[in-house]
PDB file of C-alpha atoms in Angstrom:
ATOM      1  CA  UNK A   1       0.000   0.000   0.000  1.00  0.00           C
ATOM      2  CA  UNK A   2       2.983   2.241   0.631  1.00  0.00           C
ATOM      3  CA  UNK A   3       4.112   2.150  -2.715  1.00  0.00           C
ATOM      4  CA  UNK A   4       0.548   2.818  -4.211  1.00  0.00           C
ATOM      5  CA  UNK A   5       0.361   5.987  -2.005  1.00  0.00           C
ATOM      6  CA  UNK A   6       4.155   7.507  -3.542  1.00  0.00           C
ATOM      7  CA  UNK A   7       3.583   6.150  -7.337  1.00  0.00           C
ATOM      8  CA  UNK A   8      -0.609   7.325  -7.150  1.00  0.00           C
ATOM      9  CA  UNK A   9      -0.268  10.958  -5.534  1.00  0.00           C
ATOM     10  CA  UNK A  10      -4.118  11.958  -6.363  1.00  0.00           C
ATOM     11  CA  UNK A  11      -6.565   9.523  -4.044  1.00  0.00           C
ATOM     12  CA  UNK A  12      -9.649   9.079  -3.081  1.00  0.00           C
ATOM     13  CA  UNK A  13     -11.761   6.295  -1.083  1.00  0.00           C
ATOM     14  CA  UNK A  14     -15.025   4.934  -2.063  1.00  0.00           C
ATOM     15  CA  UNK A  15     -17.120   2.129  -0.134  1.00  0.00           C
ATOM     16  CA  UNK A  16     -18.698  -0.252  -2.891  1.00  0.00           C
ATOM     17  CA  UNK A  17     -22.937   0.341  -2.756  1.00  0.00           C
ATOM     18  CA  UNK A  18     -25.656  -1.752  -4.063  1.00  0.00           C
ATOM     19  CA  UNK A  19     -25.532   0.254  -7.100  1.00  0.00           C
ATOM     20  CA  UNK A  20     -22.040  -0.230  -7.943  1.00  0.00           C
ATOM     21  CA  UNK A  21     -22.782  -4.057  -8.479  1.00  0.00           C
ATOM     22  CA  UNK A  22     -23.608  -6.437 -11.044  1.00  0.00           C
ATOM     23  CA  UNK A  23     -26.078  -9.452 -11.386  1.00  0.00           C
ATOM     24  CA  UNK A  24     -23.269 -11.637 -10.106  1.00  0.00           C
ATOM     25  CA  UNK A  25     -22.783  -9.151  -7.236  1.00  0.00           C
ATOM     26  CA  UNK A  26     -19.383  -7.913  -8.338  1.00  0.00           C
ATOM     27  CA  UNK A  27     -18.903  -4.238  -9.413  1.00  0.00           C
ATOM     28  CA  UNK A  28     -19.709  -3.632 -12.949  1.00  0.00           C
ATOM     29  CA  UNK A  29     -16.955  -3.350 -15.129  1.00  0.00           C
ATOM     30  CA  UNK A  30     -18.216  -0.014 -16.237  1.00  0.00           C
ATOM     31  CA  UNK A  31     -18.560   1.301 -12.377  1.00  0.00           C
ATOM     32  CA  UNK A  32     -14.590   1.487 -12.608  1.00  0.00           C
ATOM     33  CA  UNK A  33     -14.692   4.345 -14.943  1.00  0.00           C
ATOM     34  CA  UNK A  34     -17.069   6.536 -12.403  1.00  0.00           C
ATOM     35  CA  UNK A  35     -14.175   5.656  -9.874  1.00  0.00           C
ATOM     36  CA  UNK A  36     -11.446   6.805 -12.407  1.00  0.00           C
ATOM     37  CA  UNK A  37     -13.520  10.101 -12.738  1.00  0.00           C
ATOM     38  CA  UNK A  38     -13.804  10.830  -8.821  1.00  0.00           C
ATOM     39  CA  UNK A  39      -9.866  10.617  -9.255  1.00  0.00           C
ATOM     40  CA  UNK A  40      -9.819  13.109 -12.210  1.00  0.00           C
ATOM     41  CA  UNK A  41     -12.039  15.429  -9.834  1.00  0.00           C
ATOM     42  CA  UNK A  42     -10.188  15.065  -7.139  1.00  0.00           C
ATOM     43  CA  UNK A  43      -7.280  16.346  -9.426  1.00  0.00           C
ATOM     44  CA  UNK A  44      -8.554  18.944 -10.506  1.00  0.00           C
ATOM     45  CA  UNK A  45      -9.746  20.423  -6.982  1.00  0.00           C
ATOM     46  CA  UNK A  46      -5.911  19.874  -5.693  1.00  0.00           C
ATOM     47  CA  UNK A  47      -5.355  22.738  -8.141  1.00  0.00           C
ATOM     48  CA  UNK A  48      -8.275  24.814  -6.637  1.00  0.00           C
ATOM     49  CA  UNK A  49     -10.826  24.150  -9.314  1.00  0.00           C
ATOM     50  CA  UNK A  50      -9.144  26.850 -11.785  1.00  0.00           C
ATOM     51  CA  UNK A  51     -10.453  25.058 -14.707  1.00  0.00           C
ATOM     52  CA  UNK A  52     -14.028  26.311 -14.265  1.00  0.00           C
ATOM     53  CA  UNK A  53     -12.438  29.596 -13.560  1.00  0.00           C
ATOM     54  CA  UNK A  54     -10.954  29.764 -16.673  1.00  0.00           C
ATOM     55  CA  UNK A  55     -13.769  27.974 -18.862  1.00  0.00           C
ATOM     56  CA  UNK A  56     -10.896  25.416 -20.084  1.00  0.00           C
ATOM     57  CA  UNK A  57     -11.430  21.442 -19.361  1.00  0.00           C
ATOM     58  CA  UNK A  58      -9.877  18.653 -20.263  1.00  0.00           C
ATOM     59  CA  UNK A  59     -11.370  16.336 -22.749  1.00  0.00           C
ATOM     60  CA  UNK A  60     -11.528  12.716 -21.709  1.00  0.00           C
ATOM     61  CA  UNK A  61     -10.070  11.156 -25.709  1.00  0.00           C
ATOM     62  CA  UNK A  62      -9.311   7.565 -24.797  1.00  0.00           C
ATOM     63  CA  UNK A  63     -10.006   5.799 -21.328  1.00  0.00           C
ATOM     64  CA  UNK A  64      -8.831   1.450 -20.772  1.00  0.00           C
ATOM     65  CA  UNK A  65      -9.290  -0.396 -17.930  1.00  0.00           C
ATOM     66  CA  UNK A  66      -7.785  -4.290 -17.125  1.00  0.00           C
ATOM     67  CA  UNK A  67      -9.861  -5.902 -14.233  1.00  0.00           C
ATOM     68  CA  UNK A  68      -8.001  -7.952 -12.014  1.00  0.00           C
ATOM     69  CA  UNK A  69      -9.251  -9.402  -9.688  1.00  0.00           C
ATOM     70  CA  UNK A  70     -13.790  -8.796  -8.692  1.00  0.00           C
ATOM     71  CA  UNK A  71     -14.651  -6.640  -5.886  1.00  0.00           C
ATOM     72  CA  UNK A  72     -18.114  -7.020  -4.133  1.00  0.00           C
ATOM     73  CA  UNK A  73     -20.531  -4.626  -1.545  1.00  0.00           C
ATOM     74  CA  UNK A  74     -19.506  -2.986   1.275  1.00  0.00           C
ATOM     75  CA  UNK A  75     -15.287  -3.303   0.007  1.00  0.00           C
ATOM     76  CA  UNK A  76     -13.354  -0.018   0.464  1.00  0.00           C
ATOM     77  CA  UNK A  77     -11.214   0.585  -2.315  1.00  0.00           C
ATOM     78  CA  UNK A  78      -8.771   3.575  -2.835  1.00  0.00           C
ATOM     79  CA  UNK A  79      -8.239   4.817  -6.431  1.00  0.00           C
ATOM     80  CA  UNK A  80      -5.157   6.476  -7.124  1.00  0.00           C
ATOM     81  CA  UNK A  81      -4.768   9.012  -9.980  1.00  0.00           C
ATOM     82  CA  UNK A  82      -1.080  10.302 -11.609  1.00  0.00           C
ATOM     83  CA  UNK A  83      -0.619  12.288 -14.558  1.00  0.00           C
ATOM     84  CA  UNK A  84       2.074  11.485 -16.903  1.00  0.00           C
ATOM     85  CA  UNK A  85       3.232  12.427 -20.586  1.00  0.00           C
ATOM     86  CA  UNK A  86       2.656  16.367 -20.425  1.00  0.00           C
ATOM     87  CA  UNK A  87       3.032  17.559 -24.009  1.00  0.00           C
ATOM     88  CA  UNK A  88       1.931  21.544 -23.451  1.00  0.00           C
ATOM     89  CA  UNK A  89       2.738  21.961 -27.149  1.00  0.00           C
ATOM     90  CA  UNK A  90      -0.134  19.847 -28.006  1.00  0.00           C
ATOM     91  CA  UNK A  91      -2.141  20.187 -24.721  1.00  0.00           C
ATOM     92  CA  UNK A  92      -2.700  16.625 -24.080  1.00  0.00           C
ATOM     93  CA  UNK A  93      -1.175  13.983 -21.198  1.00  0.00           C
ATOM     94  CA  UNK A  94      -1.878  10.724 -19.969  1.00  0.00           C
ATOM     95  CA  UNK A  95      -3.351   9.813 -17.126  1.00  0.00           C
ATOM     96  CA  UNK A  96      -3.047   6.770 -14.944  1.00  0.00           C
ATOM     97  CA  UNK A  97      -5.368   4.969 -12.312  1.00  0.00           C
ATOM     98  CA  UNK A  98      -5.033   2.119  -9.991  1.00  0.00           C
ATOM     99  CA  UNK A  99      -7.984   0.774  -7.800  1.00  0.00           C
ATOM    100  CA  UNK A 100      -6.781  -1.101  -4.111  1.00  0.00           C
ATOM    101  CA  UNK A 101      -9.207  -3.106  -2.265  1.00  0.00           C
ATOM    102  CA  UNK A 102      -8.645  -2.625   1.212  1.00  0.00           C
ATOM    103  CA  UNK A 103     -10.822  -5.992   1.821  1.00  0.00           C
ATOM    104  CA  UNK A 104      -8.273  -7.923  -0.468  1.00  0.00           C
ATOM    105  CA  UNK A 105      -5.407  -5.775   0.334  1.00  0.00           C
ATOM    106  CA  UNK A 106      -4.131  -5.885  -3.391  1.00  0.00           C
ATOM    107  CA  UNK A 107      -4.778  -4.161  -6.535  1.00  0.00           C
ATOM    108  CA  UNK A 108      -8.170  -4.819  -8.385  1.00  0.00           C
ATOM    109  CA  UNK A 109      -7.893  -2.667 -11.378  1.00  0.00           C
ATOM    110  CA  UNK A 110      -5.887   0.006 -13.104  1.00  0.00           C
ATOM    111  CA  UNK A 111      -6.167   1.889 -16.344  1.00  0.00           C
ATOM    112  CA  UNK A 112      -5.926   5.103 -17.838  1.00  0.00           C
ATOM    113  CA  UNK A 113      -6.701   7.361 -20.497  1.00  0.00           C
ATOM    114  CA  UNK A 114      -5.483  10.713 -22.628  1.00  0.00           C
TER     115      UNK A 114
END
């Protein structure tokens, strides 16, 4: 966990809810993208919300996910957020996520996007 806290300097927490699930009472594979955007928010107010301030926001191009290992109700799981890549000639970067289940105690996900 120490070394997803130093290589993942953006986190957030978020307990699993009925919602979050599938039929097979896992987390739907497409739930993992709502965590990857509280991540990108969470960015985003680190830097005092200036985006709205300025009317400039990023645009979301290309987002991937690989599923590990199935998380069910009631798991905490952090989700870590870096950015990497920062091309301010072409005002684009890469982002990268990684989502820990603190009931597993290992990763369960990671992805990331442009």
């Amino acid at each position: 966990m120490a070394e997803f806290c130093w290589a993942f300097p953006t986190q957030t927490s978020k307990r699993v809810e009925f919602r979050d699930l599938d039929p097979y009472n896992h987390v739907n594979n497409a739930t993992y993208f709502s965590y990857f955007e509280e991540a990108r928010v969470q960015k985003w107010r680190q830097h005092g919300d200036g985006l709205h301030a300025t009317g400039i926001a990023p645009v979301l191009a290309d987002v991937w996910c690989h599923y590990r290992k199935p998380i069910g109700l009631y798991d905490i799981v952090q989700i870590g957020m870096r950015v990497e890549n920062v091309q301010p000639a072409h005002s684009s970067f890469e982002h990268r996520y990684l989502v820990w289940s603190e009931k597993l105690g290992s990763v369960v996900a990671q992805g990331g996007g442009t």
